[in-house]
Amino acid sequence: MHYPIGLLFDLLASSSALPWNITVHFKSFPEKDLLHCPSKDAIEAHFMSCVKEADALKHKSQVINEMQKKDHKQLWMGLQNDRFDQFWAINRKLMEYPAEENGFRYIPFRIYQTTTERPFIQKLFRPVAADGQLHTLGDLLKEVCPSALAPEDGEKKNQVMIHGIEPMLETPLQWLSEHLSYPDNFLHISIIPQPTD
Amino acid sequence: MEENEFFGEKTFQRYCAEFIKHSQQIGDGWEWRTSKDSSDGYMCKMHFQIKNETVVSRAGTSAHEQTCLPMEEALELPLDDFEVTESTAANEVIKYEYHVLYSCSYQVPVLYFRASFLDGRPLALKDIWEGVHECYKTRLLQGPWDTITQQEHPILGQPFFVLHPCKTNEFMTPVLKNSRKINRNVNYITSWLSLVGPVVGLHLPLSYAGAASQDE
C-alpha cells in the first residue's frame, strides 16, 4: 500500500529483529488488492494529498491553502531528500494553531488493525473537550476503538504503537499530533496483539 | 465560515436515502451498502459501457451513453449500424462500479470508482485518464494527480479510483447558494453527482432533478 514503511513494520513485523527482511515479487501483481506505484509523481501526489487532508482536519485547509506551490514543493523535497530543516521550515506552520484555541480543530489520525476488513479507522475527534481539558490517547481509543483497550481489571491484550513505541495512554492527543505525527501529518496508530513472551 | 455548505454523516445518509428512493422508482440501479462493523455505509451502482473506435448506436440505448476515446490500434471489424455484432470481443465491454462515500475530513461526499474488462482485468489509471470526456480533459491535464487518483477504499480496502474531494466545496457552494436564493430544496447528492459523475462516465437521468425539489 501507500503506507509509511514504519507503519507497515509496526503493524506486520514489530516482533522481528531489524533489519527487516522482505521478499520482493516481480510477477503476479495483485491488482485487486494493492495500489500500483507508477512514478515518483504518484508518491508526491499521494503524500501531498495526505498533508492536505490532515490540514482540512486541523485548520479547515486554511494553512495549506495559504501556502504557495513552492512551499508545497519544499515540503515534499525536504522529505524526499531527507532535509530536516527544509521540511520543518514549512511543516512547523502546519503544527500551529490560533492563540485563542488550545489545539487543532480535529486530530488527523488513522488506527490500523490486521484483524479487520476495514483498512483503518478514521473519525472526527477533537483534541480539547468542551470543558477545556485536553483529550488523551486513551480518550481517543475509548471513543473510536474501545476493543483496543484492556477491560477495567482484565489483562492487557493489545499494544498501541506509534513509531515503534507505546506512548502512555495519558498522553495528550494534541501533543502526539504535534510531535509524533508522520511526515504526512497523520498519527498512524497500530493496534497489535501483545507479544506473549 | 460556510458551515451550512458542509454536512454531517447523518445528513449525507438522509440525502442518499432520498436519492436511492428515486433510483428505485426509475430502475437506475443505485443501492445502499453498510459496512460490517459500523453504521457507516455508501451508495453503489454497476454500469456497463462499450469501448469502441466508432460511435455505436444500439437500439434502445439512451441518448447520453458515452463512448470512450479511440484506441490507438484501429478496430478492423466492420460494425453494423443498429446493433453490436457478435464479433465484438468481450474485452471491449467495460464494467464500471461507482461508490459514493462520505469523507469526514472534508465533510463532503466522494466518488470512488473502478473499472474492469469482463474477464476481470482491471483498467489502469492511464486508461481512466484517457477515457475522461473531452470537455473535462483540459482540467485533468492541468493536474491529473490532483483530480483522479488511485486510493484504498476506506471501507473495502481495495484499490479504487477517486475523484479528489478537496475542491468539492468550491464548486458546490455557488450551486447551493443559488438554490437557496430561489427558495428551492436541493438534494446535495443529486446536484453533486450530476456535476462530478459525467467526468467519469456516470450520468443521471433528468428525473432526479424533479424528485429532489419535490420533498418538502
Tab-separated table of C-alpha atoms in Angstrom:
chain	number	residue	atom	x	y	z
A	1	MET	CA	0.000	0.000	0.000
A	2	HIS	CA	0.959	3.621	0.071
A	3	TYR	CA	1.593	3.217	3.775
A	4	PRO	CA	4.677	4.632	5.511
A	5	ILE	CA	7.292	1.911	5.931
A	6	GLY	CA	7.439	2.393	9.695
A	7	LEU	CA	3.702	1.800	9.937
A	8	LEU	CA	3.993	-1.387	7.900
A	9	PHE	CA	6.726	-2.612	10.192
A	10	ASP	CA	4.762	-1.851	13.372
A	11	LEU	CA	1.656	-3.457	12.007
A	12	LEU	CA	3.123	-6.549	10.415
A	13	ALA	CA	6.546	-7.273	11.816
A	14	SER	CA	7.167	-5.425	15.044
A	15	SER	CA	8.446	-8.542	16.718
A	16	SER	CA	11.056	-9.108	14.012
A	17	ALA	CA	14.641	-8.131	14.575
A	18	LEU	CA	15.973	-5.326	12.443
A	19	PRO	CA	16.980	-5.214	9.625
A	20	TRP	CA	13.592	-6.246	8.355
A	21	ASN	CA	13.970	-8.931	5.719
A	22	ILE	CA	11.376	-8.617	2.981
A	23	THR	CA	10.655	-10.558	-0.195
A	24	VAL	CA	10.163	-8.539	-3.360
A	25	HIS	CA	7.953	-10.023	-6.074
A	26	PHE	CA	8.251	-9.184	-9.745
A	27	LYS	CA	5.369	-11.207	-11.089
A	28	SER	CA	1.644	-11.598	-10.490
A	29	PHE	CA	0.942	-8.142	-9.116
A	30	PRO	CA	-2.257	-8.459	-7.046
A	31	GLU	CA	-4.237	-5.834	-8.970
A	32	LYS	CA	-7.345	-6.255	-6.897
A	33	ASP	CA	-5.630	-5.770	-3.552
A	34	LEU	CA	-2.775	-3.350	-3.946
A	35	LEU	CA	-2.274	0.067	-5.443
A	36	HIS	CA	0.349	0.458	-8.105
A	37	CYS	CA	3.230	2.825	-7.589
A	38	PRO	CA	3.786	4.084	-11.114
A	39	SER	CA	6.129	7.003	-10.544
A	40	LYS	CA	7.728	9.459	-8.170
A	41	ASP	CA	4.990	11.916	-9.128
A	42	ALA	CA	2.417	9.463	-7.839
A	43	ILE	CA	4.163	9.269	-4.477
A	44	GLU	CA	4.465	13.030	-4.262
A	45	ALA	CA	0.781	13.411	-5.122
A	46	HIS	CA	-0.240	10.867	-2.535
A	47	PHE	CA	1.919	12.482	0.138
A	48	MET	CA	0.550	15.954	-0.610
A	49	SER	CA	-2.972	14.576	-0.667
A	50	CYS	CA	-2.483	13.257	2.886
A	51	VAL	CA	-0.959	16.527	4.047
A	52	LYS	CA	-3.928	18.420	2.604
A	53	GLU	CA	-6.405	16.103	4.223
A	54	ALA	CA	-4.635	16.483	7.573
A	55	ASP	CA	-4.848	20.256	7.230
A	56	ALA	CA	-8.513	20.045	6.318
A	57	LEU	CA	-8.993	18.412	9.711
A	58	LYS	CA	-6.637	20.659	11.685
A	59	HIS	CA	-7.312	24.047	10.106
A	60	LYS	CA	-10.199	23.686	7.616
A	61	SER	CA	-7.439	23.724	4.961
A	62	GLN	CA	-6.622	27.368	5.716
A	63	VAL	CA	-2.927	26.910	6.379
A	64	ILE	CA	-2.194	24.621	3.428
A	65	ASN	CA	-4.224	26.774	1.032
A	66	GLU	CA	-2.447	29.959	2.107
A	67	MET	CA	0.884	28.404	1.184
A	68	GLN	CA	2.321	28.837	-2.264
A	69	LYS	CA	3.082	25.995	-4.636
A	70	LYS	CA	6.767	26.411	-3.871
A	71	ASP	CA	6.101	25.780	-0.165
A	72	HIS	CA	4.317	22.536	-1.012
A	73	LYS	CA	7.263	21.607	-3.212
A	74	GLN	CA	9.689	22.404	-0.409
A	75	LEU	CA	7.784	20.145	1.958
A	76	TRP	CA	7.985	17.260	-0.479
A	77	MET	CA	11.612	17.881	-1.447
A	78	GLY	CA	12.609	18.127	2.203
A	79	LEU	CA	11.086	14.717	2.785
A	80	GLN	CA	12.413	13.182	-0.412
A	81	ASN	CA	15.953	14.387	0.202
A	82	ASP	CA	15.959	13.820	3.950
A	83	ARG	CA	16.474	17.523	4.726
A	84	PHE	CA	15.048	18.015	8.218
A	85	ASP	CA	15.350	21.818	8.358
A	86	GLN	CA	13.981	22.273	4.865
A	87	PHE	CA	10.990	20.111	5.725
A	88	TRP	CA	10.278	21.684	9.096
A	89	ALA	CA	10.555	25.233	7.808
A	90	ILE	CA	7.187	24.559	6.184
A	91	ASN	CA	5.797	21.832	8.410
A	92	ARG	CA	6.002	23.979	11.532
A	93	LYS	CA	3.264	26.202	10.084
A	94	LEU	CA	1.031	23.143	9.804
A	95	MET	CA	1.616	22.491	13.503
A	96	GLU	CA	0.482	25.915	14.695
A	97	TYR	CA	-2.949	26.834	15.945
A	98	PRO	CA	-4.687	30.121	16.851
A	99	ALA	CA	-3.733	31.576	20.237
A	100	GLU	CA	-7.320	31.506	21.450
A	101	GLU	CA	-7.685	27.763	20.824
A	102	ASN	CA	-5.999	25.021	22.786
A	103	GLY	CA	-5.243	22.881	19.791
A	104	PHE	CA	-6.256	21.855	16.305
A	105	ARG	CA	-9.846	21.666	15.183
A	106	TYR	CA	-9.739	17.888	14.739
A	107	ILE	CA	-6.816	15.477	15.062
A	108	PRO	CA	-5.648	13.668	11.907
A	109	PHE	CA	-5.275	10.015	12.873
A	110	ARG	CA	-5.740	6.535	11.462
A	111	ILE	CA	-5.925	3.379	13.535
A	112	TYR	CA	-4.840	0.127	11.916
A	113	GLN	CA	-5.552	-3.415	12.957
A	114	THR	CA	-4.789	-6.515	10.929
A	115	THR	CA	-7.875	-8.257	12.230
A	116	THR	CA	-10.484	-6.098	10.497
A	117	GLU	CA	-11.628	-5.924	6.864
A	118	ARG	CA	-11.783	-2.157	7.086
A	119	PRO	CA	-8.286	-0.874	6.317
A	120	PHE	CA	-8.289	1.738	9.095
A	121	ILE	CA	-10.467	3.714	11.465
A	122	GLN	CA	-10.609	7.439	10.868
A	123	LYS	CA	-13.168	9.689	12.533
A	124	LEU	CA	-13.630	13.264	13.634
A	125	PHE	CA	-12.151	13.747	17.084
A	126	ARG	CA	-11.397	16.977	18.880
A	127	PRO	CA	-8.183	17.375	20.889
A	128	VAL	CA	-9.904	19.510	23.529
A	129	ALA	CA	-13.062	18.671	25.442
A	130	ALA	CA	-15.906	21.123	25.947
A	131	ASP	CA	-14.611	21.947	29.433
A	132	GLY	CA	-11.157	22.777	28.052
A	133	GLN	CA	-9.449	19.577	29.204
A	134	LEU	CA	-7.027	18.032	26.768
A	135	HIS	CA	-8.149	14.665	25.406
A	136	THR	CA	-5.669	11.819	25.776
A	137	LEU	CA	-4.699	8.868	23.606
A	138	GLY	CA	-6.788	6.731	25.942
A	139	ASP	CA	-9.795	9.009	25.396
A	140	LEU	CA	-9.432	8.612	21.649
A	141	LEU	CA	-9.280	4.830	21.798
A	142	LYS	CA	-12.175	4.625	24.207
A	143	GLU	CA	-14.272	6.613	21.759
A	144	VAL	CA	-13.330	5.131	18.388
A	145	CYS	CA	-11.735	1.748	19.089
A	146	PRO	CA	-12.721	0.521	22.551
A	147	SER	CA	-11.723	-3.052	21.763
A	148	ALA	CA	-8.097	-1.907	21.684
A	149	LEU	CA	-8.120	-1.135	25.384
A	150	ALA	CA	-7.855	-3.645	28.158
A	151	PRO	CA	-11.004	-4.129	30.234
A	152	GLU	CA	-11.004	-2.483	33.712
A	153	ASP	CA	-9.472	-5.343	35.641
A	154	GLY	CA	-8.523	-7.508	32.753
A	155	GLU	CA	-5.282	-8.411	31.142
A	156	LYS	CA	-3.709	-6.166	28.529
A	157	LYS	CA	-4.341	-7.865	25.204
A	158	ASN	CA	-3.000	-5.289	22.750
A	159	GLN	CA	-0.164	-2.895	22.181
A	160	VAL	CA	-0.990	0.584	20.962
A	161	MET	CA	2.014	1.536	18.882
A	162	ILE	CA	3.194	4.686	17.122
A	163	HIS	CA	6.661	4.792	15.517
A	164	GLY	CA	7.566	1.543	17.223
A	165	ILE	CA	6.862	2.740	20.743
A	166	GLU	CA	3.885	2.506	23.066
A	167	PRO	CA	3.047	6.023	24.280
A	168	MET	CA	1.333	6.234	27.636
A	169	LEU	CA	-2.420	6.361	27.234
A	170	GLU	CA	-2.472	9.506	29.368
A	171	THR	CA	-0.504	11.436	26.726
A	172	PRO	CA	-2.482	14.405	25.404
A	173	LEU	CA	-3.564	13.762	21.826
A	174	GLN	CA	-2.750	17.329	20.795
A	175	TRP	CA	0.860	16.801	21.876
A	176	LEU	CA	1.043	13.495	19.990
A	177	SER	CA	-0.293	15.171	16.880
A	178	GLU	CA	2.303	17.942	17.041
A	179	HIS	CA	5.274	15.769	17.897
A	180	LEU	CA	4.612	12.192	16.856
A	181	SER	CA	2.836	12.606	13.538
A	182	TYR	CA	4.360	11.106	10.437
A	183	PRO	CA	5.613	13.490	7.731
A	184	ASP	CA	2.145	13.383	6.161
A	185	ASN	CA	0.853	14.999	9.380
A	186	PHE	CA	-1.200	11.958	10.366
A	187	LEU	CA	-0.850	9.899	13.539
A	188	HIS	CA	-0.712	6.336	12.200
A	189	ILE	CA	-1.555	4.109	15.149
A	190	SER	CA	-1.177	0.323	15.094
A	191	ILE	CA	-3.119	-1.982	17.366
A	192	ILE	CA	-1.273	-5.256	17.566
A	193	PRO	CA	-1.605	-8.275	19.814
A	194	GLN	CA	0.508	-8.134	22.935
A	195	PRO	CA	3.504	-10.407	22.380
A	196	THR	CA	3.335	-13.417	24.636
A	197	ASP	CA	6.981	-13.759	25.595
B	1	MET	CA	-17.330	30.136	7.788
B	2	GLU	CA	-19.675	28.408	5.421
B	3	GLU	CA	-20.788	25.857	7.945
B	4	ASN	CA	-24.034	25.384	6.119
B	5	GLU	CA	-22.300	24.155	2.957
B	6	PHE	CA	-20.894	21.246	4.865
B	7	PHE	CA	-22.943	18.498	6.375
B	8	GLY	CA	-22.502	15.572	8.698
B	9	GLU	CA	-22.670	11.885	8.031
B	10	LYS	CA	-26.314	11.623	9.102
B	11	THR	CA	-27.351	14.265	6.608
B	12	PHE	CA	-25.308	12.512	3.943
B	13	GLN	CA	-27.174	9.276	4.665
B	14	ARG	CA	-30.502	11.044	4.515
B	15	TYR	CA	-29.756	12.573	1.105
B	16	CYS	CA	-28.572	9.184	-0.142
B	17	ALA	CA	-31.760	7.521	1.068
B	18	GLU	CA	-33.854	10.040	-0.875
B	19	PHE	CA	-31.646	9.610	-3.912
B	20	ILE	CA	-31.929	5.827	-3.799
B	21	LYS	CA	-35.668	6.041	-3.394
B	22	HIS	CA	-35.890	7.809	-6.724
B	23	SER	CA	-33.360	5.465	-8.272
B	24	GLN	CA	-35.577	2.546	-7.332
B	25	GLN	CA	-38.582	4.253	-8.891
B	26	ILE	CA	-36.850	4.610	-12.234
B	27	GLY	CA	-34.723	1.455	-12.071
B	28	ASP	CA	-31.438	3.332	-12.121
B	29	GLY	CA	-29.621	0.676	-10.094
B	30	TRP	CA	-28.243	2.509	-7.050
B	31	GLU	CA	-28.072	0.563	-3.781
B	32	TRP	CA	-27.053	1.280	-0.220
B	33	ARG	CA	-24.418	-0.894	1.409
B	34	THR	CA	-23.388	-0.789	5.066
B	35	SER	CA	-20.038	-1.824	6.424
B	36	LYS	CA	-19.954	-4.908	8.610
B	37	ASP	CA	-18.515	-3.348	11.706
B	38	SER	CA	-20.201	0.033	11.968
B	39	SER	CA	-23.129	2.174	10.998
B	40	ASP	CA	-21.474	3.918	8.105
B	41	GLY	CA	-22.176	2.961	4.545
B	42	TYR	CA	-22.177	4.039	0.952
B	43	MET	CA	-24.188	4.071	-2.260
B	44	CYS	CA	-23.109	1.922	-5.153
B	45	LYS	CA	-24.028	1.206	-8.727
B	46	MET	CA	-22.753	-1.027	-11.511
B	47	HIS	CA	-22.731	0.068	-15.130
B	48	PHE	CA	-21.562	-1.472	-18.391
B	49	GLN	CA	-20.094	0.501	-21.235
B	50	ILE	CA	-18.833	-0.391	-24.648
B	51	LYS	CA	-15.416	0.941	-25.508
B	52	ASN	CA	-15.126	1.274	-29.256
B	53	GLU	CA	-13.433	3.002	-32.164
B	54	THR	CA	-16.573	4.454	-33.709
B	55	VAL	CA	-19.818	5.593	-32.225
B	56	VAL	CA	-22.042	2.594	-31.812
B	57	SER	CA	-25.732	3.184	-31.788
B	58	ARG	CA	-27.741	0.469	-30.209
B	59	ALA	CA	-31.478	0.167	-30.461
B	60	GLY	CA	-32.897	1.268	-27.138
B	61	THR	CA	-29.713	2.854	-25.844
B	62	SER	CA	-30.394	6.079	-24.024
B	63	ALA	CA	-29.068	9.184	-25.689
B	64	HIS	CA	-26.446	10.046	-23.111
B	65	GLU	CA	-24.454	6.828	-23.405
B	66	GLN	CA	-20.891	7.962	-23.656
B	67	THR	CA	-18.218	6.329	-25.755
B	68	CYS	CA	-14.599	6.413	-24.840
B	69	LEU	CA	-11.892	7.996	-26.925
B	70	PRO	CA	-10.465	5.965	-29.782
B	71	MET	CA	-7.906	3.314	-29.005
B	72	GLU	CA	-4.533	3.560	-30.647
B	73	GLU	CA	-4.953	0.420	-32.716
B	74	ALA	CA	-7.820	0.844	-35.116
B	75	LEU	CA	-10.503	-1.761	-34.869
B	76	GLU	CA	-10.784	-3.683	-38.081
B	77	LEU	CA	-14.247	-5.089	-37.514
B	78	PRO	CA	-16.998	-3.537	-39.565
B	79	LEU	CA	-19.859	-2.615	-37.321
B	80	ASP	CA	-23.488	-2.843	-38.036
B	81	ASP	CA	-25.313	0.452	-37.573
B	82	PHE	CA	-28.065	-0.880	-35.398
B	83	GLU	CA	-26.577	-3.470	-33.143
B	84	VAL	CA	-23.405	-4.565	-31.531
B	85	THR	CA	-22.273	-7.504	-33.625
B	86	GLU	CA	-21.385	-10.834	-32.097
B	87	SER	CA	-17.838	-10.394	-33.322
B	88	THR	CA	-17.331	-7.542	-30.845
B	89	ALA	CA	-14.882	-9.105	-28.413
B	90	ALA	CA	-15.722	-9.391	-24.735
B	91	ASN	CA	-12.764	-7.273	-23.775
B	92	GLU	CA	-14.383	-4.206	-25.292
B	93	VAL	CA	-17.084	-4.153	-22.672
B	94	ILE	CA	-16.079	-2.387	-19.511
B	95	LYS	CA	-17.750	-2.854	-16.171
B	96	TYR	CA	-17.804	0.294	-14.028
B	97	GLU	CA	-18.570	0.264	-10.365
B	98	TYR	CA	-19.344	3.607	-8.715
B	99	HIS	CA	-19.369	4.165	-4.961
B	100	VAL	CA	-20.435	7.316	-3.155
B	101	LEU	CA	-18.867	7.621	0.280
B	102	TYR	CA	-18.760	10.318	2.905
B	103	SER	CA	-15.447	11.983	3.762
B	104	CYS	CA	-15.398	13.135	7.357
B	105	SER	CA	-12.169	15.047	6.723
B	106	TYR	CA	-13.684	17.257	4.026
B	107	GLN	CA	-17.297	16.793	5.129
B	108	VAL	CA	-18.430	16.197	1.577
B	109	PRO	CA	-19.346	13.140	-0.494
B	110	VAL	CA	-16.604	11.476	-2.522
B	111	LEU	CA	-16.910	9.464	-5.723
B	112	TYR	CA	-14.929	6.242	-5.839
B	113	PHE	CA	-14.976	4.002	-8.896
B	114	ARG	CA	-13.261	1.104	-10.529
B	115	ALA	CA	-13.377	-0.382	-13.984
B	116	SER	CA	-12.521	-3.750	-15.412
B	117	PHE	CA	-12.958	-5.744	-18.564
B	118	LEU	CA	-15.424	-8.609	-18.448
B	119	ASP	CA	-12.606	-11.080	-17.972
B	120	GLY	CA	-11.694	-9.386	-14.705
B	121	ARG	CA	-8.655	-7.428	-15.874
B	122	PRO	CA	-8.774	-4.034	-14.209
B	123	LEU	CA	-8.267	-0.808	-16.126
B	124	ALA	CA	-5.150	1.162	-15.318
B	125	LEU	CA	-5.147	4.779	-14.178
B	126	LYS	CA	-3.774	5.740	-17.584
B	127	ASP	CA	-6.787	4.138	-19.292
B	128	ILE	CA	-9.098	6.013	-16.969
B	129	TRP	CA	-7.412	9.338	-17.719
B	130	GLU	CA	-7.685	8.607	-21.423
B	131	GLY	CA	-11.358	7.804	-21.053
B	132	VAL	CA	-12.278	11.112	-19.464
B	133	HIS	CA	-14.649	13.076	-21.654
B	134	GLU	CA	-13.035	15.636	-23.945
B	135	CYS	CA	-14.558	18.673	-22.271
B	136	TYR	CA	-13.004	17.760	-18.913
B	137	LYS	CA	-9.641	16.841	-20.368
B	138	THR	CA	-8.027	20.281	-20.004
B	139	ARG	CA	-8.715	20.377	-16.278
B	140	LEU	CA	-7.455	16.827	-15.925
B	141	LEU	CA	-4.237	17.533	-17.794
B	142	GLN	CA	-3.510	20.571	-15.611
B	143	GLY	CA	-3.281	18.352	-12.610
B	144	PRO	CA	-4.048	14.724	-13.242
B	145	TRP	CA	-2.864	13.573	-9.881
B	146	ASP	CA	-4.972	16.205	-8.145
B	147	THR	CA	-8.075	15.170	-9.964
B	148	ILE	CA	-8.318	11.420	-10.388
B	149	THR	CA	-6.028	9.219	-8.340
B	150	GLN	CA	-5.981	5.680	-7.107
B	151	GLN	CA	-6.587	5.106	-3.422
B	152	GLU	CA	-7.627	2.487	-0.962
B	153	HIS	CA	-11.395	2.251	-0.488
B	154	PRO	CA	-11.889	3.309	3.170
B	155	ILE	CA	-14.373	0.516	3.876
B	156	LEU	CA	-13.464	-2.304	1.483
B	157	GLY	CA	-9.714	-1.750	1.493
B	158	GLN	CA	-9.377	-2.451	-2.249
B	159	PRO	CA	-7.853	-0.102	-4.833
B	160	PHE	CA	-10.346	2.302	-6.357
B	161	PHE	CA	-10.036	5.427	-8.433
B	162	VAL	CA	-11.147	8.564	-6.645
B	163	LEU	CA	-12.275	11.974	-7.741
B	164	HIS	CA	-10.391	14.158	-5.277
B	165	PRO	CA	-12.750	15.878	-2.833
B	166	CYS	CA	-10.727	18.944	-1.882
B	167	LYS	CA	-12.389	21.162	-4.492
B	168	THR	CA	-15.920	19.901	-3.913
B	169	ASN	CA	-16.909	22.661	-1.543
B	170	GLU	CA	-15.604	25.236	-4.013
B	171	PHE	CA	-17.921	24.217	-6.810
B	172	MET	CA	-20.892	23.195	-4.677
B	173	THR	CA	-21.142	26.476	-2.775
B	174	PRO	CA	-22.469	28.522	-5.722
B	175	VAL	CA	-24.908	25.753	-6.620
B	176	LEU	CA	-26.346	25.684	-3.113
B	177	LYS	CA	-26.348	29.475	-2.716
B	178	ASN	CA	-28.279	29.765	-5.929
B	179	SER	CA	-30.978	27.319	-4.999
B	180	ARG	CA	-31.385	28.955	-1.609
B	181	LYS	CA	-31.975	32.264	-3.373
B	182	ILE	CA	-34.881	30.852	-5.305
B	183	ASN	CA	-36.062	29.011	-2.206
B	184	ARG	CA	-35.729	25.608	-3.702
B	185	ASN	CA	-34.951	22.432	-1.829
B	186	VAL	CA	-31.971	20.664	-3.185
B	187	ASN	CA	-30.636	17.184	-2.622
B	188	TYR	CA	-26.908	17.783	-2.235
B	189	ILE	CA	-26.082	14.307	-3.511
B	190	THR	CA	-28.160	14.744	-6.641
B	191	SER	CA	-26.608	18.115	-7.504
B	192	TRP	CA	-23.104	16.991	-6.683
B	193	LEU	CA	-23.328	13.703	-8.565
B	194	SER	CA	-24.795	15.395	-11.618
B	195	LEU	CA	-21.717	17.640	-11.668
B	196	VAL	CA	-18.930	15.138	-10.997
B	197	GLY	CA	-20.399	11.975	-12.468
B	198	PRO	CA	-20.086	12.932	-16.148
B	199	VAL	CA	-16.326	13.424	-15.751
B	200	VAL	CA	-16.055	9.672	-15.307
B	201	GLY	CA	-18.855	8.449	-17.471
B	202	LEU	CA	-21.651	8.465	-14.919
B	203	HIS	CA	-24.850	10.182	-15.961
B	204	LEU	CA	-28.011	10.939	-14.052
B	205	PRO	CA	-31.384	10.895	-15.803
B	206	LEU	CA	-33.079	14.292	-15.560
B	207	SER	CA	-35.912	12.926	-13.466
B	208	TYR	CA	-33.673	13.127	-10.393
B	209	ALA	CA	-33.903	16.902	-10.535
B	210	GLY	CA	-37.661	16.798	-10.296
B	211	ALA	CA	-37.593	14.347	-7.423
B	212	ALA	CA	-35.106	16.431	-5.428
B	213	SER	CA	-37.265	19.504	-5.333
B	214	GLN	CA	-40.449	17.642	-4.521
B	215	ASP	CA	-39.595	16.713	-0.945
B	216	GLU	CA	-40.658	19.395	1.478
